[in-house]
Every structure is written in structure tokens, then in C-alpha cells.
């Protein structure tokens, strides 16, 4: 299990328009490709040999499952900006401004008043 | 010696530009009031006639990541590119190239090391919205050289609130000792209560209006004792999971010192409360008049704001 690796995925996808487009189009295939081309690399020559996703982590990223990521303690800023970038325009067109974000907040309402899972690694 | 002519501490709201330049039919109801308040706040900086801006912000995982995240960092460049692709995408913030001031960056860095703050540094720093938002609001011509200072309010474990205050005090000492006839303004942005990615985000108000009112009182009265007594990482988290940006406002108060603010304004928006605060460490008539004019224009005040009073008028 690697919360770091989940955050690395979110960080490196969100900062690159081509990866954002691929993730929107086909998340599962994009995760596989990302692992080979980005995830296991420290830089263009050096590998990080020991990082991988668990099945739960992979499933959460394929499904853009913010409820799971929140409970897991992935960094909120990373999946908030990426998922807004992927979903917000379509939701706005269909259901109005901020509809995606407000649905997200509503789904997480059971956490109100409880300590949130830490984003520390 | 250099003169510190103004210290500005404000929230940064990345949607300000989009909200106030949208076509009339798409504008949020508060857009005109928001713009009026920001433009009035801008005058409090203009009156200080700065030559250089020392700017405090925090990288939001734009350049820095968990493979190497600096706790405190200073930029040391002649130029700084600014605004990342995903900030353009989400917030509609344009790209900038800002001038740096390498001489002051070097002086500041050495001074910080000498005073016990072992800063990280970058010679290829690209600036994000934590510093570009105040450029857009208080210096939209982007015509002054900057010295950027980044803090970690974002990737735990975080430094303590006390450490932010101490850092502010040291930055003040270094600015005061800078052998130059330049006028310097320090501008830093952070947050009041704020929630991102959690159940209290994008609500009708910020997630903790009571904290916001209290925080504005503490800052505007220079009350560091109350802050250190009441504000912890845990208390900030209970006010909203991204409230830790408040520590950059504590840092700015550290630069100003334990003094009453000379200008305070605020605006209750959906999602978060905006705060606009200025101290004039060497106040002259022109600054006092500008603050009074701006307060009249925007509905702000030229001194401290107390929590009970703010609550009653909110």
C-alpha cells in the first residue's frame, strides 16, 4: 500500500493536460500506462523500484472515488483539483454551477463533527 | 537602511479575477462589492510607494511534491515565471513573468541562516497563485521586483504557529537592516477557515465563521499571545481542513509586530471569508489618508476589528 504513490499519480496527472485528457477518456488504461511511463520513475534515468498500487487504491483512482480517497487520507488538494478539472464542466452544463462540488460535499457529510483522516504519510 | 513601508496580510481567493471579469449575466451577486473592496485595499499599498515586494505564499503542489517538499524556502532569481497550467485551467489566472531582486534575496537568505532559519532555496522557482493572487489584487501592473518566500502550510508535519510568528519577526529584522534606500512592502496571503475536498467546502459561508471573526480580531490587534494560546494544528483542522494557511497570516503579523492594524476590511463570500489587512510600520499622513479613504470607499475600518462587533454586523 502506498498513499505516496496515489498522491504521486494525482500530482503528475493533474499538472499535465495530456495526462488529464487520457485519464478522463480511459482511467484504467491511463493508470496502467502512467505506472510504466511515470510512476516507477524517479527521473528519466532512475527508477523507484518498490512503489505499486493496492487493488483498492487502483479501484479508487479508476472510479475517481473521492469518498474512498478522503477516508484513506490522500491529499485533498490533489484529487479536488484533478476531479474538478475532469468532471466539473460536464456537471455544470447538466446540473448547474458548482453541482459537482456540492454533491461531493453532500456525500462526505457523515464526516462533519468527526476528526478527518490525516493526509500525513 | 531600507524602510518597511507596509505589511499586507490577506486571504487569497483564486476565483477573484474570474468572478469580477465575467460577463454581467454570469457574475455572482457580490462581484461588484468584492471588486470595490479589492481596489480600495490596493490603494493602501499604493500609498506606501514600495520599490520591492517581499512576498509570502505557499506552493500548492504545483512545483513541489512529497518527494521533496520544502518547509521554508526562498527564491533567488532575476526573473520568475508564474501560474501553472492547472491554475489557468481551474481559476483562469493568466501567466506572468515577474522581476526578482537577487541582491535582497541573497541578503534575506543569509540573514535567515544567521538567525537560525535554515531555509531551502531555489534558482528555478515558478510562482503559483498564492503569490499571483495578491499581484492581481494589489499590484496588477506587476511592475515591482519580488522576493518570494514559501512556507509549508500544506503537507504535514507542519511547523508550529509560533515558528511562523518567529519567522515573521526575523524577516522584519532583516528588512530593517537591509543597507539600501529602497522602500519595501511585505505582502503575504493565506486563509481564514477553509475546507477543501471535505464536507464543509463550497458552503454558503466559510466553514467556521466564529473562528474567522476571532482570527481577524487577533490579527488586527496584534495579539500573538491569544493566537499562541488558542491556535494549534488540531484547532485549525477543526475549523476546516485547509485552515492551516492562517499561519502565513500569523507570519505577516510577525513582520508587522504586535501592533494594531491600520486598515481592516472583510467580505463574507460563499466557501470562505475574505480579509484585507494592512499595517504601516512607519505611517505618514499620505498612508493614513489613503487608509481612511479606502475604508470610507469599501466599508472597512482604520484600526482593529473585534469579534463581537464583527459578528453583530455580519
Coordinates of C-alpha atoms in Angstrom, one line a residue:
Chain A
X1 CA 0.0 0.0 0.0
X2 CA 1.3 3.5 -0.8
X3 CA -0.5 6.7 -0.1
X4 CA 2.5 8.3 -1.5
X5 CA 2.1 6.6 -4.8
X6 CA -1.6 7.5 -5.0
X7 CA -0.6 11.2 -4.4
X8 CA 2.2 10.9 -7.0
X9 CA -0.4 9.7 -9.5
X10 CA -2.8 12.6 -8.7
X11 CA 0.0 15.2 -8.7
X12 CA 1.6 14.1 -12.0
X13 CA -1.7 13.7 -13.9
X14 CA -3.2 17.0 -12.7
X15 CA -0.2 19.1 -13.9
X16 CA -0.2 17.8 -17.5
X17 CA -3.0 18.5 -19.9
X18 CA -2.3 15.4 -22.0
X19 CA -2.5 13.1 -18.9
X20 CA -5.7 14.8 -17.7
X21 CA -7.3 14.2 -21.1
X22 CA -6.2 10.5 -21.1
X23 CA -7.5 10.0 -17.6
X24 CA -10.8 11.5 -18.5
X25 CA -11.1 9.3 -21.6
X26 CA -10.0 5.9 -20.1
X27 CA -8.9 5.9 -16.5
X28 CA -8.0 2.2 -16.2
X29 CA -5.7 2.3 -19.3
X30 CA -4.2 5.6 -18.2
X31 CA -3.3 4.2 -14.8
X32 CA -1.5 1.2 -16.4
X33 CA 0.3 3.5 -18.9
X34 CA 1.2 6.0 -16.2
X35 CA 2.8 3.3 -14.0
X36 CA 5.0 2.2 -16.8
X37 CA 5.9 5.7 -18.1
X38 CA 5.9 7.8 -14.9
X39 CA 5.0 6.0 -11.7
X40 CA 8.1 3.8 -11.4
X41 CA 10.5 6.5 -12.4
X42 CA 12.4 8.9 -10.2
X43 CA 13.7 10.8 -13.2
X44 CA 14.3 10.0 -16.8
X45 CA 17.1 7.6 -16.0
X46 CA 16.5 6.4 -12.4
X47 CA 13.8 4.0 -11.2
X48 CA 12.0 3.9 -7.9
X49 CA 11.7 0.1 -7.7
X50 CA 9.4 -0.5 -4.8
X51 CA 6.2 1.5 -5.4
X52 CA 2.9 0.0 -6.5
X53 CA -0.8 0.3 -6.0
X54 CA -3.0 -2.0 -4.0
X55 CA -6.2 -3.1 -5.7
X56 CA -8.3 -0.7 -3.5
X57 CA -6.1 2.2 -4.5
X58 CA -6.3 1.3 -8.2
X59 CA -10.0 0.9 -8.0
X60 CA -10.4 4.3 -6.3
X61 CA -8.4 6.0 -8.9
X62 CA -10.2 4.3 -11.8
X63 CA -13.5 5.4 -10.3
X64 CA -12.4 8.9 -9.2
X65 CA -13.8 7.8 -5.8
X66 CA -13.3 10.9 -3.6
X67 CA -15.2 9.3 -0.8
X68 CA -12.6 6.5 -0.6
X69 CA -9.7 8.8 -1.1
X70 CA -10.9 11.1 1.6
X71 CA -11.3 8.2 4.1
X72 CA -7.9 6.9 3.0
X73 CA -6.1 10.3 3.6
X74 CA -4.9 11.0 0.1
X75 CA -4.1 14.7 -0.2
X76 CA -7.4 16.6 -0.7
X77 CA -5.9 19.3 -2.8
X78 CA -4.6 16.8 -5.4
X79 CA -7.8 15.0 -6.1
X80 CA -10.0 18.0 -5.6
X81 CA -8.3 20.0 -8.4
X82 CA -7.9 17.0 -10.7
X83 CA -11.5 15.8 -10.4
X84 CA -12.9 19.3 -10.8
X85 CA -10.8 19.5 -13.9
X86 CA -12.2 16.2 -15.2
X87 CA -15.9 16.4 -14.2
X88 CA -16.9 20.0 -13.2
X89 CA -17.6 21.4 -16.7
X90 CA -19.9 18.5 -17.7
X91 CA -21.8 18.6 -14.4
X92 CA -22.1 22.4 -14.7
X93 CA -23.6 22.0 -18.2
X94 CA -26.1 19.4 -17.0
X95 CA -26.9 20.4 -13.4
X96 CA -25.7 23.9 -12.9
X97 CA -22.6 25.7 -11.5
X98 CA -20.8 24.0 -8.5
X99 CA -23.1 21.0 -8.8
X100 CA -20.2 18.5 -8.8
X101 CA -18.5 20.2 -5.8
X102 CA -21.7 20.4 -3.8
X103 CA -22.7 16.8 -4.5
X104 CA -19.1 15.9 -3.3
X105 CA -19.6 17.9 0.0
X106 CA -23.0 16.3 0.5
X107 CA -21.7 12.8 0.1
X108 CA -19.0 13.4 2.7
X109 CA -21.5 14.9 5.2
X110 CA -21.2 12.0 7.6
X111 CA -17.7 13.2 8.4
X112 CA -19.0 16.5 9.8
X113 CA -18.1 16.8 13.5
X114 CA -15.6 13.9 13.4
X115 CA -11.8 14.1 13.1
X116 CA -10.9 13.7 9.4
X117 CA -8.4 11.1 8.3
X118 CA -4.9 12.6 8.2
X119 CA -3.2 13.4 5.0
X120 CA 0.2 12.9 6.6
X121 CA 2.1 9.9 5.2
Chain B
X1 CA 18.7 51.4 5.8
X2 CA 15.7 50.2 3.9
X3 CA 12.3 51.3 5.0
X4 CA 9.4 48.8 5.5
X5 CA 6.5 51.0 4.4
X6 CA 3.7 48.5 4.5
X7 CA 2.7 45.0 5.6
X8 CA -0.3 43.4 3.9
X9 CA -1.9 40.2 5.1
X10 CA -4.9 38.9 3.2
X11 CA -6.7 35.9 2.1
X12 CA -6.1 34.7 -1.4
X13 CA -9.1 33.8 -3.5
X14 CA -8.1 32.3 -6.8
X15 CA -11.5 32.9 -8.3
X16 CA -11.4 36.7 -7.8
X17 CA -10.3 37.5 -11.3
X18 CA -12.8 35.2 -13.0
X19 CA -15.6 36.4 -10.7
X20 CA -15.0 40.1 -11.4
X21 CA -14.4 39.9 -15.1
X22 CA -17.2 37.5 -16.0
X23 CA -19.9 38.9 -18.4
X24 CA -22.6 40.7 -16.4
X25 CA -25.1 37.8 -16.9
X26 CA -22.7 35.3 -15.3
X27 CA -21.5 37.5 -12.4
X28 CA -22.0 36.4 -8.9
X29 CA -24.1 38.9 -6.9
X30 CA -21.2 40.1 -4.8
X31 CA -18.7 40.6 -7.7
X32 CA -19.0 44.4 -7.7
X33 CA -18.7 44.7 -4.0
X34 CA -15.7 42.4 -4.0
X35 CA -14.0 44.4 -6.7
X36 CA -14.7 47.6 -4.9
X37 CA -13.1 46.2 -1.7
X38 CA -10.1 44.9 -3.5
X39 CA -9.5 48.1 -5.3
X40 CA -9.8 50.1 -2.1
X41 CA -7.3 47.7 -0.4
X42 CA -4.9 48.2 -3.4
X43 CA -4.8 51.9 -2.5
X44 CA -3.3 51.0 0.9
X45 CA -0.3 49.5 -0.9
X46 CA 0.0 52.2 -3.5
X47 CA 0.2 54.9 -0.8
X48 CA 3.2 53.1 0.7
X49 CA 5.1 53.7 -2.6
X50 CA 7.1 50.4 -2.5
X51 CA 10.1 49.7 -4.6
X52 CA 10.4 46.0 -3.8
X53 CA 7.9 43.4 -2.6
X54 CA 8.8 40.7 -0.2
X55 CA 6.0 38.1 -0.8
X56 CA 5.0 35.2 1.3
X57 CA 3.0 32.3 0.0
X58 CA 2.9 28.5 -0.3
X59 CA 3.2 26.2 -3.2
X60 CA 0.0 24.1 -3.7
X61 CA 1.7 21.0 -5.1
X62 CA 2.4 22.9 -8.3
X63 CA 6.2 22.8 -8.4
X64 CA 7.0 20.9 -5.1
X65 CA 5.7 17.5 -4.2
X66 CA 6.1 14.9 -1.5
X67 CA 9.4 13.6 -2.9
X68 CA 11.0 16.9 -1.7
X69 CA 8.8 19.4 -0.1
X70 CA 10.5 22.5 1.5
X71 CA 9.3 23.7 4.9
X72 CA 10.6 27.2 4.4
X73 CA 12.1 28.3 1.1
X74 CA 13.3 31.5 -0.7
X75 CA 13.5 32.2 -4.4
X76 CA 16.8 33.6 -5.7
X77 CA 16.3 34.7 -9.3
X78 CA 16.4 37.7 -11.6
X79 CA 13.0 36.6 -13.1
X80 CA 10.2 34.4 -12.0
X81 CA 7.7 32.7 -14.3
X82 CA 4.3 32.3 -12.7
X83 CA 1.0 30.4 -13.0
X84 CA 0.8 26.7 -13.8
X85 CA -1.3 25.0 -16.4
X86 CA -3.8 23.6 -13.8
X87 CA -4.3 27.1 -12.3
X88 CA -5.1 28.5 -15.7
X89 CA -7.5 25.6 -16.2
X90 CA -9.3 25.9 -12.9
X91 CA -9.1 29.6 -12.0
X92 CA -8.5 31.4 -15.3
X93 CA -5.4 33.1 -13.9
X94 CA -3.0 34.3 -16.7
X95 CA 0.7 33.7 -16.8
X96 CA 3.2 36.3 -15.6
X97 CA 6.9 36.9 -15.6
X98 CA 7.9 38.9 -12.5
X99 CA 11.2 40.6 -11.9
X100 CA 13.2 39.4 -8.9
X101 CA 15.6 41.3 -6.7
X102 CA 18.6 39.0 -6.3
X103 CA 20.5 41.3 -4.0
X104 CA 17.7 41.3 -1.5
X105 CA 17.0 37.6 -1.9
X106 CA 20.7 36.9 -1.1
X107 CA 20.7 39.3 1.8
X108 CA 17.4 37.8 3.1
X109 CA 18.7 34.2 2.8
X110 CA 21.9 34.9 4.6
X111 CA 20.1 36.8 7.3
X112 CA 17.7 33.9 7.8
X113 CA 20.6 31.5 8.1
X114 CA 22.3 33.7 10.5
X115 CA 19.2 34.0 12.7
X116 CA 18.6 30.2 12.8
X117 CA 16.2 29.7 10.0
X118 CA 17.9 27.2 7.7
X119 CA 16.0 27.9 4.5
X120 CA 15.8 25.8 1.4
X121 CA 16.3 27.8 -1.7
X122 CA 15.5 27.7 -5.4
X123 CA 17.1 29.1 -8.5
X124 CA 14.3 27.8 -10.7
X125 CA 11.2 28.7 -8.9
X126 CA 7.9 29.1 -10.7
X127 CA 5.4 31.0 -8.7
X128 CA 1.9 29.9 -8.0
X129 CA -1.4 31.6 -7.2
X130 CA -0.5 32.2 -3.6
X131 CA 1.7 35.0 -4.8
X132 CA 0.0 35.8 -8.1
X133 CA -3.4 36.4 -6.4
X134 CA -2.1 39.4 -4.5
X135 CA -0.3 40.6 -7.5
X136 CA -3.7 40.6 -9.3
X137 CA -5.4 42.3 -6.4
X138 CA -3.0 44.8 -5.1
X139 CA -0.4 45.4 -7.8
X140 CA -2.0 44.3 -11.1
X141 CA 0.6 46.1 -13.2
X142 CA 3.1 43.5 -11.8
X143 CA 5.8 46.2 -12.2
X144 CA 7.9 45.7 -9.0
X145 CA 10.6 43.2 -8.3
X146 CA 9.7 40.5 -5.8
X147 CA 11.5 38.3 -3.2
X148 CA 9.3 35.2 -2.9
X149 CA 9.2 33.2 0.4
X150 CA 7.4 29.9 0.6
X151 CA 6.2 28.1 3.7
X152 CA 4.7 24.7 4.3
X153 CA 1.1 25.1 5.4
X154 CA 0.0 22.2 3.3
X155 CA 1.9 18.9 3.6
X156 CA 2.1 17.7 7.3
X157 CA 4.0 17.6 9.5
X158 CA 3.9 21.5 9.6
X159 CA 5.9 23.9 11.6
X160 CA 4.1 25.3 14.7
X161 CA 2.2 28.6 14.7
X162 CA 4.9 30.0 17.0
X163 CA 7.5 29.2 14.3
X164 CA 5.6 31.3 11.8
X165 CA 5.4 34.2 14.2
X166 CA 9.2 33.9 14.9
X167 CA 9.9 33.8 11.2
X168 CA 7.9 37.0 10.6
X169 CA 9.8 38.7 13.4
X170 CA 13.2 37.7 11.9
X171 CA 12.1 38.8 8.3
X172 CA 11.2 42.2 9.8
X173 CA 14.7 42.4 11.5
X174 CA 16.4 41.6 8.2
X175 CA 14.4 44.1 6.2
X176 CA 15.1 46.8 8.8
X177 CA 18.8 46.0 8.5
X178 CA 19.0 46.0 4.7
X179 CA 21.5 48.6 3.6
X180 CA 19.5 50.3 0.9
X181 CA 17.4 53.4 0.4
X182 CA 14.6 51.4 -1.1
X183 CA 11.1 51.2 0.3
X184 CA 9.9 47.7 0.9
X185 CA 6.4 46.3 1.3
X186 CA 5.8 42.8 2.6
X187 CA 2.7 41.1 1.2
X188 CA 1.6 37.7 2.3
X189 CA -1.6 35.6 1.7
X190 CA -3.1 32.7 3.5
X191 CA -6.6 31.8 4.7
X192 CA -9.1 32.1 7.4
X193 CA -11.2 29.0 7.9
X194 CA -11.2 26.9 4.8
X195 CA -12.2 23.5 3.7
X196 CA -11.1 21.8 0.5
X197 CA -12.2 18.3 -0.6
X198 CA -14.3 17.8 2.6
X199 CA -18.0 18.1 3.6
X200 CA -17.8 21.8 4.6
X201 CA -16.4 23.1 1.3
X202 CA -18.3 25.5 -1.1
X203 CA -20.9 26.2 1.6
X204 CA -22.8 29.5 1.9
X205 CA -20.1 30.9 4.2
X206 CA -16.6 29.8 5.3
X207 CA -16.6 26.6 7.4
X208 CA -16.1 28.4 10.7
X209 CA -17.4 32.0 10.8
X210 CA -16.7 32.2 14.6
X211 CA -13.0 31.4 14.0
X212 CA -12.9 33.9 11.2
X213 CA -14.2 36.7 13.4
X214 CA -11.8 35.7 16.2
X215 CA -8.9 35.5 13.8
X216 CA -9.5 38.9 12.4
X217 CA -9.6 40.4 16.0
X218 CA -6.3 38.6 16.9
X219 CA -4.5 39.7 13.8
X220 CA -5.8 43.3 13.8
X221 CA -4.9 43.8 17.4
X222 CA -1.5 42.2 17.1
X223 CA -2.5 39.7 19.8
X224 CA 0.1 37.0 19.4
X225 CA -0.5 35.8 23.0
X226 CA -4.1 34.9 22.2
X227 CA -3.1 33.2 19.0
X228 CA -0.5 31.1 20.6
X229 CA -2.8 30.2 23.4
X230 CA -5.7 29.2 21.1
X231 CA -4.4 28.2 17.7
X232 CA -2.9 24.7 17.2
X233 CA -2.8 22.4 14.2
X234 CA -5.7 20.5 15.7
X235 CA -7.8 23.6 16.3
X236 CA -7.2 24.8 12.8
X237 CA -8.2 21.4 11.4
X238 CA -11.4 21.5 13.3
X239 CA -12.2 24.9 11.7
X240 CA -11.7 23.5 8.2
X241 CA -9.1 21.0 6.8
X242 CA -7.2 23.8 4.9
X243 CA -7.3 26.4 7.6
X244 CA -3.5 26.0 8.3
X245 CA -3.0 28.8 5.7
X246 CA -3.8 31.0 8.6
X247 CA -0.2 30.5 9.8
X248 CA 1.0 32.6 6.9
X249 CA -1.2 35.4 8.2
X250 CA 0.5 34.9 11.6
X251 CA 3.8 35.2 9.8
X252 CA 2.7 38.6 8.3
X253 CA 1.6 39.8 11.7
X254 CA 5.1 38.8 12.9
X255 CA 6.6 41.1 10.2
X256 CA 4.3 44.0 11.4
X257 CA 4.9 43.2 15.1
X258 CA 2.4 43.1 18.0
X259 CA 0.6 46.2 16.7
X260 CA -2.9 47.3 15.8
X261 CA -3.5 47.1 12.1
X262 CA -4.0 50.4 10.2
X263 CA -6.6 49.0 7.7
X264 CA -9.0 46.1 8.0
X265 CA -11.7 45.0 5.7
X266 CA -13.5 41.8 5.0
X267 CA -16.2 40.2 2.9
X268 CA -18.3 37.2 3.6
X269 CA -18.4 35.0 0.4
X270 CA -19.6 31.5 -0.3
X271 CA -16.9 29.0 0.6
X272 CA -14.7 31.4 2.5
X273 CA -14.4 34.9 4.1
X274 CA -12.1 37.4 2.5
X275 CA -9.9 39.5 4.7
X276 CA -7.8 42.5 3.8
X277 CA -5.4 43.9 6.4
X278 CA -2.6 46.5 6.2
X279 CA -0.1 47.7 8.8
X280 CA 2.0 50.8 8.3
X281 CA 5.2 50.4 10.4
X282 CA 6.3 53.9 9.5
X283 CA 3.0 55.6 9.0
X284 CA 2.9 59.0 7.4
X285 CA 0.0 61.4 6.5
X286 CA -0.3 60.1 3.0
X287 CA -0.7 56.5 4.2
X288 CA -3.2 57.5 6.9
X289 CA -5.2 59.4 4.4
X290 CA -5.2 56.5 1.9
X291 CA -6.4 54.1 4.6
X292 CA -9.2 56.5 5.6
X293 CA -10.2 57.0 2.0
X294 CA -10.2 53.2 1.3
X295 CA -12.2 52.5 4.5
X296 CA -14.8 55.0 3.5
X297 CA -14.9 53.6 0.0
X298 CA -15.1 50.0 0.9
X299 CA -16.7 49.8 4.3
X300 CA -13.5 48.9 6.0
X301 CA -12.0 50.5 9.2
X302 CA -8.7 52.1 10.1
X303 CA -8.0 50.1 13.2
X304 CA -8.7 46.9 15.0
X305 CA -11.9 44.9 14.5
X306 CA -13.3 43.0 17.5
X307 CA -15.0 39.6 17.1
X308 CA -18.3 40.6 18.9
X309 CA -18.6 43.7 16.8
X310 CA -17.9 41.8 13.5
X311 CA -20.3 39.1 14.5
X312 CA -23.0 41.6 15.1
X313 CA -22.7 43.3 11.7
X314 CA -22.0 40.1 9.7

